[in-house]
Amino acid sequence: MRIAVILGSTRPGRRSEAVARWVLDVANARGDASFELIDLADVNLPFLDEPVPALFGEYAHDHTRAWASVVASYDGFVFITPEYNHSFPAVLKNALDYLYAEWNDKAAGFVSLGGGGGLRAVEQLRLVLAELKVATVRTQVALGRGSLQGGLQQHDEELHAMLGELVAWASALRSVRAIAA
Ligand SMILES: Cc1cc2nc3c(=O)[nH]c(=O)nc-3n(C[C@H](O)[C@H](O)[C@H](O)COP(=O)(O)O)c2cc1C
């Protein structure tokens, strides 16, 4: 079972980086899946420049094919997302829009941050992921101002609850992908 922890902020000085490190530390101590970081700053995609919508799977560019093979290699995703103007960052939407089949019939969970815990960002992200046939688990970790100041370890239990749901769904969806194939 391979789960990608997708770091959805590329802002210099981003708080999401420390959050992603905490998620990886907690997740990799569990032993039920392998969790790896995907930093969208390293993926470094241009704004969508594919002539054909991803639904058709006709990728023209090497950067798209490289991104497709990365995403295809995972069974599920943890999205680390800040809230920007009541939504999730544009760099994350761009990375999602590039692909289609590689996201399909996989599971996702969320760790969000923002003044109000990033809840609105996650509500919007769930709608977008539904179009990409990603099943999103209910339990989520929402980090508000107090959480970031008071220490992330106070959220370890919620994080484990979310990861438990995610690993179970990611495992179950393997059979859905086998039928689809
Ligand atoms: C462009 C921008 C817009 C933001 N809009 C919101 C917002 O609508 N609601 C909110 O709760 N926080 C908002 N924030 C605060 C961020 O969610 C918060 O600073 C978070 O730590 C940013 O994550 P990052 O440091 O990883 O980029 C905004 C921050 C930025 C940079």
PDB file of C-alpha atoms and ligand atoms in Angstrom:
ATOM      1  CA  MET A   1       0.000   0.000   0.000  1.00  0.00           C
ATOM      2  CA  ARG A   2       1.550   3.283  -1.122  1.00  0.00           C
ATOM      3  CA  ILE A   3       0.152   6.617   0.056  1.00  0.00           C
ATOM      4  CA  ALA A   4       1.440   9.996  -1.171  1.00  0.00           C
ATOM      5  CA  VAL A   5       1.421  12.967   1.186  1.00  0.00           C
ATOM      6  CA  ILE A   6       0.871  15.850  -1.241  1.00  0.00           C
ATOM      7  CA  LEU A   7       2.185  19.182   0.026  1.00  0.00           C
ATOM      8  CA  GLY A   8      -0.207  21.697  -1.534  1.00  0.00           C
ATOM      9  CA  SER A   9       1.539  24.969  -0.695  1.00  0.00           C
ATOM     10  CA  THR A  10       4.587  26.261  -2.558  1.00  0.00           C
ATOM     11  CA  ARG A  11       4.716  29.631  -0.746  1.00  0.00           C
ATOM     12  CA  PRO A  12       8.168  30.690   0.594  1.00  0.00           C
ATOM     13  CA  GLY A  13       7.989  30.287   4.392  1.00  0.00           C
ATOM     14  CA  ARG A  14       4.979  27.945   4.108  1.00  0.00           C
ATOM     15  CA  ARG A  15       3.696  26.453   7.340  1.00  0.00           C
ATOM     16  CA  SER A  16       2.453  23.402   5.470  1.00  0.00           C
ATOM     17  CA  GLU A  17       5.989  22.029   5.239  1.00  0.00           C
ATOM     18  CA  ALA A  18       6.248  21.415   9.003  1.00  0.00           C
ATOM     19  CA  VAL A  19       2.739  19.954   8.910  1.00  0.00           C
ATOM     20  CA  ALA A  20       3.757  17.525   6.141  1.00  0.00           C
ATOM     21  CA  ARG A  21       6.832  16.452   8.141  1.00  0.00           C
ATOM     22  CA  TRP A  22       4.629  15.744  11.172  1.00  0.00           C
ATOM     23  CA  VAL A  23       2.155  13.757   9.044  1.00  0.00           C
ATOM     24  CA  LEU A  24       4.970  11.652   7.558  1.00  0.00           C
ATOM     25  CA  ASP A  25       6.532  10.969  10.981  1.00  0.00           C
ATOM     26  CA  VAL A  26       3.223   9.839  12.499  1.00  0.00           C
ATOM     27  CA  ALA A  27       2.150   7.907   9.386  1.00  0.00           C
ATOM     28  CA  ASN A  28       5.378   6.001   8.859  1.00  0.00           C
ATOM     29  CA  ALA A  29       5.385   4.829  12.498  1.00  0.00           C
ATOM     30  CA  ARG A  30       2.067   2.983  11.858  1.00  0.00           C
ATOM     31  CA  GLY A  31       3.371   0.155   9.651  1.00  0.00           C
ATOM     32  CA  ASP A  32       0.139  -0.311   7.636  1.00  0.00           C
ATOM     33  CA  ALA A  33       1.321   1.516   4.482  1.00  0.00           C
ATOM     34  CA  SER A  34       4.308   3.310   3.055  1.00  0.00           C
ATOM     35  CA  PHE A  35       3.863   7.097   3.077  1.00  0.00           C
ATOM     36  CA  GLU A  36       5.976   9.335   0.832  1.00  0.00           C
ATOM     37  CA  LEU A  37       6.145  13.088   0.305  1.00  0.00           C
ATOM     38  CA  ILE A  38       5.177  14.758  -2.966  1.00  0.00           C
ATOM     39  CA  ASP A  39       6.153  18.419  -2.747  1.00  0.00           C
ATOM     40  CA  LEU A  40       4.413  20.401  -5.511  1.00  0.00           C
ATOM     41  CA  ALA A  41       7.300  22.879  -5.343  1.00  0.00           C
ATOM     42  CA  ASP A  42       9.593  20.088  -6.615  1.00  0.00           C
ATOM     43  CA  VAL A  43       7.066  18.789  -9.155  1.00  0.00           C
ATOM     44  CA  ASN A  44       7.113  22.347 -10.523  1.00  0.00           C
ATOM     45  CA  LEU A  45       4.454  21.980 -13.229  1.00  0.00           C
ATOM     46  CA  PRO A  46       3.742  24.945 -15.525  1.00  0.00           C
ATOM     47  CA  PHE A  47       0.153  26.200 -15.676  1.00  0.00           C
ATOM     48  CA  LEU A  48      -1.811  23.549 -17.556  1.00  0.00           C
ATOM     49  CA  ASP A  49      -0.432  23.450 -21.101  1.00  0.00           C
ATOM     50  CA  GLU A  50      -1.942  20.203 -22.417  1.00  0.00           C
ATOM     51  CA  PRO A  51      -4.042  20.691 -25.573  1.00  0.00           C
ATOM     52  CA  VAL A  52      -6.378  17.743 -24.844  1.00  0.00           C
ATOM     53  CA  PRO A  53      -8.386  17.399 -21.577  1.00  0.00           C
ATOM     54  CA  ALA A  54      -6.828  14.810 -19.239  1.00  0.00           C
ATOM     55  CA  LEU A  55      -9.978  12.657 -19.419  1.00  0.00           C
ATOM     56  CA  PHE A  56      -8.755  11.443 -22.847  1.00  0.00           C
ATOM     57  CA  GLY A  57      -5.305  10.443 -21.555  1.00  0.00           C
ATOM     58  CA  GLU A  58      -3.420  11.895 -24.547  1.00  0.00           C
ATOM     59  CA  TYR A  59      -0.519  13.604 -22.850  1.00  0.00           C
ATOM     60  CA  ALA A  60       1.668  15.732 -25.119  1.00  0.00           C
ATOM     61  CA  HIS A  61       4.384  16.817 -22.701  1.00  0.00           C
ATOM     62  CA  ASP A  62       7.136  14.994 -20.832  1.00  0.00           C
ATOM     63  CA  HIS A  63       6.311  16.876 -17.612  1.00  0.00           C
ATOM     64  CA  THR A  64       2.730  15.544 -17.805  1.00  0.00           C
ATOM     65  CA  ARG A  65       3.874  11.964 -18.436  1.00  0.00           C
ATOM     66  CA  ALA A  66       6.328  12.223 -15.533  1.00  0.00           C
ATOM     67  CA  TRP A  67       3.599  13.545 -13.198  1.00  0.00           C
ATOM     68  CA  ALA A  68       1.216  10.821 -14.441  1.00  0.00           C
ATOM     69  CA  SER A  69       3.670   8.047 -13.604  1.00  0.00           C
ATOM     70  CA  VAL A  70       4.228   9.463 -10.100  1.00  0.00           C
ATOM     71  CA  VAL A  71       0.489   9.689  -9.306  1.00  0.00           C
ATOM     72  CA  ALA A  72      -0.257   6.309 -10.920  1.00  0.00           C
ATOM     73  CA  SER A  73       2.167   4.607  -8.532  1.00  0.00           C
ATOM     74  CA  TYR A  74       0.084   5.429  -5.409  1.00  0.00           C
ATOM     75  CA  ASP A  75      -3.034   3.823  -3.921  1.00  0.00           C
ATOM     76  CA  GLY A  76      -4.129   6.892  -1.966  1.00  0.00           C
ATOM     77  CA  PHE A  77      -3.325  10.454  -0.992  1.00  0.00           C
ATOM     78  CA  VAL A  78      -3.141  12.731   2.015  1.00  0.00           C
ATOM     79  CA  PHE A  79      -3.626  16.311   0.859  1.00  0.00           C
ATOM     80  CA  ILE A  80      -1.958  18.932   3.040  1.00  0.00           C
ATOM     81  CA  THR A  81      -3.829  22.076   2.106  1.00  0.00           C
ATOM     82  CA  PRO A  82      -3.892  25.618   3.428  1.00  0.00           C
ATOM     83  CA  GLU A  83      -6.961  27.785   2.876  1.00  0.00           C
ATOM     84  CA  TYR A  84      -6.405  30.670   0.462  1.00  0.00           C
ATOM     85  CA  ASN A  85      -9.410  32.977   0.003  1.00  0.00           C
ATOM     86  CA  HIS A  86     -11.852  30.304   1.172  1.00  0.00           C
ATOM     87  CA  SER A  87     -10.463  27.665  -1.187  1.00  0.00           C
ATOM     88  CA  PHE A  88      -7.361  25.538  -1.716  1.00  0.00           C
ATOM     89  CA  PRO A  89      -4.223  26.825  -3.490  1.00  0.00           C
ATOM     90  CA  ALA A  90      -4.151  27.251  -7.267  1.00  0.00           C
ATOM     91  CA  VAL A  91      -0.965  25.172  -7.502  1.00  0.00           C
ATOM     92  CA  LEU A  92      -2.898  22.193  -6.150  1.00  0.00           C
ATOM     93  CA  LYS A  93      -5.832  22.689  -8.559  1.00  0.00           C
ATOM     94  CA  ASN A  94      -3.344  22.862 -11.436  1.00  0.00           C
ATOM     95  CA  ALA A  95      -1.665  19.615 -10.350  1.00  0.00           C
ATOM     96  CA  LEU A  96      -5.081  17.893 -10.145  1.00  0.00           C
ATOM     97  CA  ASP A  97      -6.274  19.185 -13.527  1.00  0.00           C
ATOM     98  CA  TYR A  98      -3.243  17.737 -15.349  1.00  0.00           C
ATOM     99  CA  LEU A  99      -4.385  14.115 -14.907  1.00  0.00           C
ATOM    100  CA  TYR A 100      -7.511  11.984 -14.793  1.00  0.00           C
ATOM    101  CA  ALA A 101      -7.198   8.183 -14.892  1.00  0.00           C
ATOM    102  CA  GLU A 102      -4.215   8.257 -12.532  1.00  0.00           C
ATOM    103  CA  TRP A 103      -6.448   9.677  -9.760  1.00  0.00           C
ATOM    104  CA  ASN A 104      -9.457   7.434 -10.438  1.00  0.00           C
ATOM    105  CA  ASP A 105     -10.795   4.938  -7.864  1.00  0.00           C
ATOM    106  CA  LYS A 106      -8.303   5.913  -5.173  1.00  0.00           C
ATOM    107  CA  ALA A 107      -8.854   7.273  -1.669  1.00  0.00           C
ATOM    108  CA  ALA A 108      -7.875  10.585  -0.072  1.00  0.00           C
ATOM    109  CA  GLY A 109      -7.782  12.223   3.339  1.00  0.00           C
ATOM    110  CA  PHE A 110      -7.039  15.787   4.390  1.00  0.00           C
ATOM    111  CA  VAL A 111      -4.940  17.827   6.765  1.00  0.00           C
ATOM    112  CA  SER A 112      -5.869  21.490   6.409  1.00  0.00           C
ATOM    113  CA  LEU A 113      -4.616  24.722   7.901  1.00  0.00           C
ATOM    114  CA  GLY A 114      -5.840  28.281   8.091  1.00  0.00           C
ATOM    115  CA  GLY A 115      -7.304  30.841  10.469  1.00  0.00           C
ATOM    116  CA  GLY A 116     -10.477  28.750  10.650  1.00  0.00           C
ATOM    117  CA  GLY A 117      -8.689  25.410  10.278  1.00  0.00           C
ATOM    118  CA  GLY A 118      -8.886  25.375   6.477  1.00  0.00           C
ATOM    119  CA  LEU A 119     -12.342  23.760   6.514  1.00  0.00           C
ATOM    120  CA  ARG A 120     -13.630  25.674   3.485  1.00  0.00           C
ATOM    121  CA  ALA A 121     -10.580  24.662   1.454  1.00  0.00           C
ATOM    122  CA  VAL A 122     -11.330  20.999   2.154  1.00  0.00           C
ATOM    123  CA  GLU A 123     -15.044  21.332   1.316  1.00  0.00           C
ATOM    124  CA  GLN A 124     -14.076  22.655  -2.119  1.00  0.00           C
ATOM    125  CA  LEU A 125     -11.340  20.094  -2.600  1.00  0.00           C
ATOM    126  CA  ARG A 126     -13.807  17.266  -1.909  1.00  0.00           C
ATOM    127  CA  LEU A 127     -16.036  18.484  -4.776  1.00  0.00           C
ATOM    128  CA  VAL A 128     -13.135  18.614  -7.222  1.00  0.00           C
ATOM    129  CA  LEU A 129     -11.889  15.163  -6.177  1.00  0.00           C
ATOM    130  CA  ALA A 130     -15.368  13.686  -6.701  1.00  0.00           C
ATOM    131  CA  GLU A 131     -15.070  14.621 -10.384  1.00  0.00           C
ATOM    132  CA  LEU A 132     -11.734  12.772 -10.480  1.00  0.00           C
ATOM    133  CA  LYS A 133     -13.370   9.665  -8.921  1.00  0.00           C
ATOM    134  CA  VAL A 134     -11.394   9.988  -5.697  1.00  0.00           C
ATOM    135  CA  ALA A 135     -13.196   8.712  -2.580  1.00  0.00           C
ATOM    136  CA  THR A 136     -12.606  11.083   0.339  1.00  0.00           C
ATOM    137  CA  VAL A 137     -12.740   9.912   3.962  1.00  0.00           C
ATOM    138  CA  ARG A 138     -14.882  11.746   6.504  1.00  0.00           C
ATOM    139  CA  THR A 139     -12.365  12.245   9.299  1.00  0.00           C
ATOM    140  CA  GLN A 140     -10.042  15.169   8.688  1.00  0.00           C
ATOM    141  CA  VAL A 141      -7.453  17.105  10.639  1.00  0.00           C
ATOM    142  CA  ALA A 142      -8.136  20.857  10.727  1.00  0.00           C
ATOM    143  CA  LEU A 143      -5.347  23.005  12.131  1.00  0.00           C
ATOM    144  CA  GLY A 144      -6.339  26.514  13.211  1.00  0.00           C
ATOM    145  CA  ARG A 145      -4.163  29.215  14.756  1.00  0.00           C
ATOM    146  CA  GLY A 146      -4.216  27.610  18.223  1.00  0.00           C
ATOM    147  CA  SER A 147      -3.266  24.189  16.828  1.00  0.00           C
ATOM    148  CA  LEU A 148      -0.204  25.508  15.048  1.00  0.00           C
ATOM    149  CA  GLN A 149       0.981  27.393  18.136  1.00  0.00           C
ATOM    150  CA  GLY A 150       0.123  24.682  20.682  1.00  0.00           C
ATOM    151  CA  GLY A 151       2.017  21.851  18.962  1.00  0.00           C
ATOM    152  CA  LEU A 152       0.916  19.436  16.296  1.00  0.00           C
ATOM    153  CA  GLN A 153       1.246  16.364  18.535  1.00  0.00           C
ATOM    154  CA  GLN A 154      -2.059  17.294  20.210  1.00  0.00           C
ATOM    155  CA  HIS A 155      -3.665  16.192  16.897  1.00  0.00           C
ATOM    156  CA  ASP A 156      -1.914  12.801  16.698  1.00  0.00           C
ATOM    157  CA  GLU A 157      -5.089  10.909  17.604  1.00  0.00           C
ATOM    158  CA  GLU A 158      -7.199  12.630  14.911  1.00  0.00           C
ATOM    159  CA  LEU A 159      -4.436  12.044  12.393  1.00  0.00           C
ATOM    160  CA  HIS A 160      -4.362   8.321  13.220  1.00  0.00           C
ATOM    161  CA  ALA A 161      -8.157   8.160  12.880  1.00  0.00           C
ATOM    162  CA  MET A 162      -8.015   9.779   9.434  1.00  0.00           C
ATOM    163  CA  LEU A 163      -5.100   7.586   8.300  1.00  0.00           C
ATOM    164  CA  GLY A 164      -6.890   4.452   9.497  1.00  0.00           C
ATOM    165  CA  GLU A 165      -9.936   5.288   7.344  1.00  0.00           C
ATOM    166  CA  LEU A 166      -7.718   6.215   4.420  1.00  0.00           C
ATOM    167  CA  VAL A 167      -5.681   2.998   4.444  1.00  0.00           C
ATOM    168  CA  ALA A 168      -8.874   0.889   4.706  1.00  0.00           C
ATOM    169  CA  TRP A 169     -10.516   2.671   1.761  1.00  0.00           C
ATOM    170  CA  ALA A 170      -7.338   2.702  -0.322  1.00  0.00           C
ATOM    171  CA  SER A 171      -7.081  -1.044   0.214  1.00  0.00           C
ATOM    172  CA  ALA A 172     -10.739  -1.665  -0.700  1.00  0.00           C
ATOM    173  CA  LEU A 173     -10.509   0.457  -3.850  1.00  0.00           C
ATOM    174  CA  ARG A 174      -7.754  -1.752  -5.297  1.00  0.00           C
ATOM    175  CA  SER A 175     -10.460  -4.272  -6.219  1.00  0.00           C
ATOM    176  CA  VAL A 176     -12.534  -1.512  -7.871  1.00  0.00           C
ATOM    177  CA  ARG A 177      -9.497  -0.599  -9.991  1.00  0.00           C
ATOM    178  CA  ALA A 178      -8.972  -4.251 -10.890  1.00  0.00           C
ATOM    179  CA  ILE A 179     -12.580  -4.482 -12.147  1.00  0.00           C
ATOM    180  CA  ALA A 180     -12.238  -1.189 -14.054  1.00  0.00           C
ATOM    181  CA  ALA A 181      -9.040  -2.472 -15.731  1.00  0.00           C
TER     182      ALA A 181
HETATM  183  C1  LIG B   1      -3.313  34.319  -0.331  1.00  0.00           C
HETATM  184  C2  LIG B   1      -3.758  33.884   1.037  1.00  0.00           C
HETATM  185  C3  LIG B   1      -5.106  33.826   1.315  1.00  0.00           C
HETATM  186  C4  LIG B   1      -5.548  33.370   2.558  1.00  0.00           C
HETATM  187  N1  LIG B   1      -6.881  33.258   2.781  1.00  0.00           N
HETATM  188  C5  LIG B   1      -7.317  32.681   3.918  1.00  0.00           C
HETATM  189  C6  LIG B   1      -8.700  32.425   4.099  1.00  0.00           C
HETATM  190  O1  LIG B   1      -9.527  32.709   3.266  1.00  0.00           O
HETATM  191  N2  LIG B   1      -9.090  31.825   5.244  1.00  0.00           N
HETATM  192  C7  LIG B   1      -8.186  31.449   6.220  1.00  0.00           C
HETATM  193  O2  LIG B   1      -8.594  30.886   7.225  1.00  0.00           O
HETATM  194  N3  LIG B   1      -6.871  31.688   6.074  1.00  0.00           N
HETATM  195  C8  LIG B   1      -6.412  32.288   4.950  1.00  0.00           C
HETATM  196  N4  LIG B   1      -5.071  32.509   4.768  1.00  0.00           N
HETATM  197  C9  LIG B   1      -4.142  32.102   5.836  1.00  0.00           C
HETATM  198  C10 LIG B   1      -3.487  30.759   5.499  1.00  0.00           C
HETATM  199  O3  LIG B   1      -4.422  29.719   5.428  1.00  0.00           O
HETATM  200  C11 LIG B   1      -2.441  30.434   6.564  1.00  0.00           C
HETATM  201  O4  LIG B   1      -1.501  31.479   6.596  1.00  0.00           O
HETATM  202  C12 LIG B   1      -1.709  29.141   6.244  1.00  0.00           C
HETATM  203  O5  LIG B   1      -0.706  28.929   7.209  1.00  0.00           O
HETATM  204  C13 LIG B   1      -1.046  29.186   4.878  1.00  0.00           C
HETATM  205  O6  LIG B   1      -0.389  27.977   4.625  1.00  0.00           O
HETATM  206  P1  LIG B   1       1.098  28.023   4.072  1.00  0.00           P
HETATM  207  O7  LIG B   1       1.871  28.813   5.114  1.00  0.00           O
HETATM  208  O8  LIG B   1       1.551  26.592   4.019  1.00  0.00           O
HETATM  209  O9  LIG B   1       1.081  28.653   2.727  1.00  0.00           O
HETATM  210  C14 LIG B   1      -4.610  32.998   3.555  1.00  0.00           C
HETATM  211  C15 LIG B   1      -3.241  33.080   3.262  1.00  0.00           C
HETATM  212  C16 LIG B   1      -2.809  33.506   2.014  1.00  0.00           C
HETATM  213  C17 LIG B   1      -1.320  33.527   1.713  1.00  0.00           C
END
